[in-house]
XYZ file of C-alpha atoms in Angstrom:
233
model
C 0.000 0.000 0.000
C 1.123 3.555 -0.635
C -0.191 7.085 -0.214
C -3.047 7.942 -2.579
C -1.787 11.495 -3.148
C 1.381 13.395 -2.239
C -0.073 15.348 0.727
C -0.255 12.002 2.575
C 3.381 11.073 1.937
C 3.963 10.724 5.684
C 2.025 7.424 5.468
C 4.951 6.070 3.479
C 7.943 7.705 5.100
C 6.710 8.108 8.677
C 5.760 4.430 8.806
C 9.110 3.401 7.295
C 10.979 5.495 9.860
C 8.951 4.287 12.859
C 9.057 0.638 11.901
C 12.837 0.861 11.653
C 12.711 2.026 15.277
C 10.378 -0.852 16.174
C 12.901 -3.297 14.730
C 15.504 -1.777 17.057
C 13.091 -2.153 19.988
C 12.707 -5.863 19.218
C 16.334 -6.610 18.370
C 18.273 -4.241 20.666
C 15.935 -3.625 23.602
C 13.835 -0.852 25.077
C 16.691 1.446 26.160
C 18.232 1.516 22.681
C 14.765 2.073 21.221
C 14.047 5.059 23.465
C 17.347 6.701 22.578
C 16.516 6.306 18.885
C 13.006 7.698 19.414
C 14.457 10.725 21.219
C 16.917 11.309 18.390
C 14.079 11.041 15.859
C 11.943 13.529 17.794
C 14.841 15.973 18.096
C 15.553 15.706 14.373
C 11.938 16.601 13.660
C 11.814 19.456 16.181
C 14.970 21.065 14.804
C 13.560 20.928 11.262
C 9.979 22.071 11.909
C 10.613 25.719 12.773
C 10.123 29.164 11.321
C 9.055 29.356 7.682
C 9.520 25.599 7.387
C 6.660 24.918 9.813
C 3.577 23.340 8.269
C 1.030 20.591 8.954
C 2.017 16.977 8.300
C -0.772 16.579 5.731
C -0.101 19.435 3.300
C -1.279 20.088 -0.244
C 0.690 23.254 -1.089
C 3.803 22.484 -3.108
C 5.465 23.242 -6.425
C 7.069 19.812 -6.790
C 6.227 16.701 -4.714
C 9.816 16.542 -3.473
C 9.060 19.742 -1.524
C 7.009 17.601 0.899
C 9.732 15.080 1.676
C 12.529 16.815 3.519
C 11.048 19.466 5.818
C 11.034 17.098 8.791
C 7.307 16.383 8.728
C 7.234 13.228 6.553
C 10.060 11.155 8.063
C 10.875 11.962 11.727
C 7.680 13.992 12.202
C 5.474 11.168 10.963
C 7.352 8.617 13.074
C 7.067 10.819 16.187
C 3.310 11.085 15.707
C 2.912 7.330 15.285
C 4.856 6.859 18.526
C 2.538 9.288 20.320
C -0.537 7.532 18.879
C 0.833 4.276 20.292
C 0.929 5.893 23.737
C -2.608 7.269 23.408
C -4.091 3.938 22.312
C -1.857 1.471 24.147
C 0.137 -1.309 22.503
C -2.723 -3.769 22.057
C -5.027 -1.417 20.135
C -2.198 0.326 18.291
C -0.689 -2.817 16.801
C -4.085 -4.406 16.169
C -5.037 -1.226 14.331
C -1.887 -1.325 12.209
C -2.587 -4.933 11.247
C -6.178 -4.068 10.292
C -5.029 -0.998 8.330
C -2.652 -3.092 6.232
C -5.169 -5.893 5.721
C -7.985 -3.573 4.649
C -5.933 -1.366 2.343
C -3.326 -3.728 0.888
C -2.634 -3.250 -2.825
C -4.248 0.198 -2.824
C -3.639 3.903 -2.237
C -4.448 5.254 1.220
C -5.144 8.568 2.918
C -4.708 9.844 6.446
C -8.495 9.832 6.872
C -8.620 6.120 6.051
C -5.841 5.389 8.540
C -7.730 7.370 11.192
C -10.982 5.483 10.567
C -9.299 2.096 10.952
C -7.586 3.102 14.202
C -10.900 4.418 15.549
C -12.767 1.255 14.556
C -10.243 -1.008 16.263
C -9.725 1.068 19.419
C -13.284 2.346 19.862
C -11.843 5.819 20.488
C -12.751 9.080 18.779
C -9.428 10.276 17.361
C -10.698 13.344 15.542
C -9.044 15.868 17.868
C -5.791 13.889 17.886
C -5.545 13.842 14.093
C -6.629 17.484 13.799
C -3.875 18.541 16.209
C -1.057 16.300 15.086
C -1.640 15.831 11.343
C -3.746 18.754 10.088
C -2.237 21.371 12.404
C 1.469 22.105 12.742
C 4.221 22.105 15.298
C 4.532 20.621 18.752
C 4.018 21.723 22.366
C 6.586 23.913 24.055
C 6.248 23.393 27.785
C 7.415 25.076 30.951
C 6.973 22.728 33.924
C 7.434 23.820 37.534
C 6.861 21.573 40.546
C 6.964 21.782 44.312
C 6.049 19.533 47.234
C 3.413 20.604 49.761
C 4.115 18.709 52.975
C 0.914 19.861 54.685
C -1.359 18.661 51.886
C 0.847 15.676 50.907
C 0.838 16.577 47.230
C 3.220 17.567 44.493
C 1.864 20.636 42.722
C 2.797 20.587 39.092
C 2.274 23.691 36.993
C 2.355 23.227 33.222
C 2.406 26.196 30.844
C 2.187 25.760 27.097
C 4.345 28.497 25.622
C 4.333 27.719 21.882
C 3.519 30.686 19.655
C 0.181 30.345 17.873
C 1.430 30.847 14.290
C 1.778 28.869 11.028
C -1.104 26.554 11.986
C 0.378 25.746 15.414
C -2.313 25.121 18.060
C -2.397 27.479 21.007
C -3.147 24.443 23.190
C -2.243 20.807 22.605
C -4.568 18.353 24.329
C -2.473 15.315 25.145
C -1.959 12.745 27.925
C 1.328 12.788 29.829
C 2.980 10.398 32.266
C 4.643 11.980 35.305
C 6.940 9.953 37.543
C 7.356 10.859 41.222
C 10.439 9.198 42.677
C 10.683 8.981 46.483
C 12.761 6.922 48.894
C 10.042 4.261 48.564
C 10.414 4.032 44.792
C 8.658 5.461 41.740
C 4.979 6.244 41.269
C 3.639 6.920 37.784
C 0.722 9.308 37.245
C -1.102 9.934 33.968
C -2.485 13.445 33.505
C -4.254 15.163 30.610
C -3.068 18.513 29.293
C -5.970 20.602 28.000
C -5.262 24.268 28.849
C -2.672 26.914 28.134
C -1.804 26.949 31.831
C -2.911 24.481 34.502
C -1.915 23.067 37.881
C -2.106 19.398 38.842
C -1.977 17.957 42.360
C -0.372 14.517 42.602
C -0.613 12.583 45.867
C 2.785 12.257 47.558
C 3.147 11.924 51.341
C 6.957 12.090 51.433
C 9.358 14.526 49.807
C 10.133 13.401 46.236
C 13.705 13.008 45.096
C 12.660 14.084 41.629
C 9.714 14.575 39.305
C 10.017 13.467 35.689
C 7.557 14.875 33.172
C 6.802 12.608 30.179
C 9.055 9.985 31.739
C 9.425 7.752 28.693
C 9.503 10.499 26.091
C 6.302 9.783 24.182
C 5.613 13.386 23.157
C 7.583 15.407 20.591
C 8.130 18.668 22.478
C 10.425 21.313 23.850
C 10.568 21.106 27.636
C 11.864 23.357 30.400
C 11.392 21.685 33.779
C 12.540 22.787 37.207
C 11.757 22.606 40.915
C 10.107 25.672 42.367
C 12.063 27.744 44.862
C 8.844 28.984 46.394
C 7.794 27.469 49.724
C 4.761 25.202 49.235
């Protein structure tokens, strides 16, 4: 199967890039895989800036080759598939991929057709995900500040989305995030949902954390500034 028209070229090159990473996950292990994913995300982020920023699905070009090497088709497409895997979970993601290939083998495909298959298999409405990550541009730029409140036994985590709303970049990305709290007793993993330009989350924690890791396993393509607050909680 191949893309039906050039605006959907990421279906070819993003899949090729991500499945190369999946081979590394299987053959070399999870740590090697995560390093390669991070490198892929960083390659995309460095490319998708300024006048080069555009949505992944894009029909404005002089020559089809214009759509290949701006970062969106190869590392950008792979980074979005990796994030979709996180949103759906491994079982639904890989079942969806198998269904997608089976249904559309020997034919041209579009992003809409890929979305419909993944929705049918997972039972989830993925409209907002695809609108943000494939028909809009860019990635979240995040400023994360955390502090521990001993009296209330919580970590307060403030997340500000600071990306500039230009060139089709959303003012707010709605996306799930894993946050790890590491204490002397070990790690605790929380899953939160970003949905506002600025928001504060309270995560239960009855002892002082050694550290807080935002997006612990690096699922989200992003720029991140994270630090512990100096203010007394």
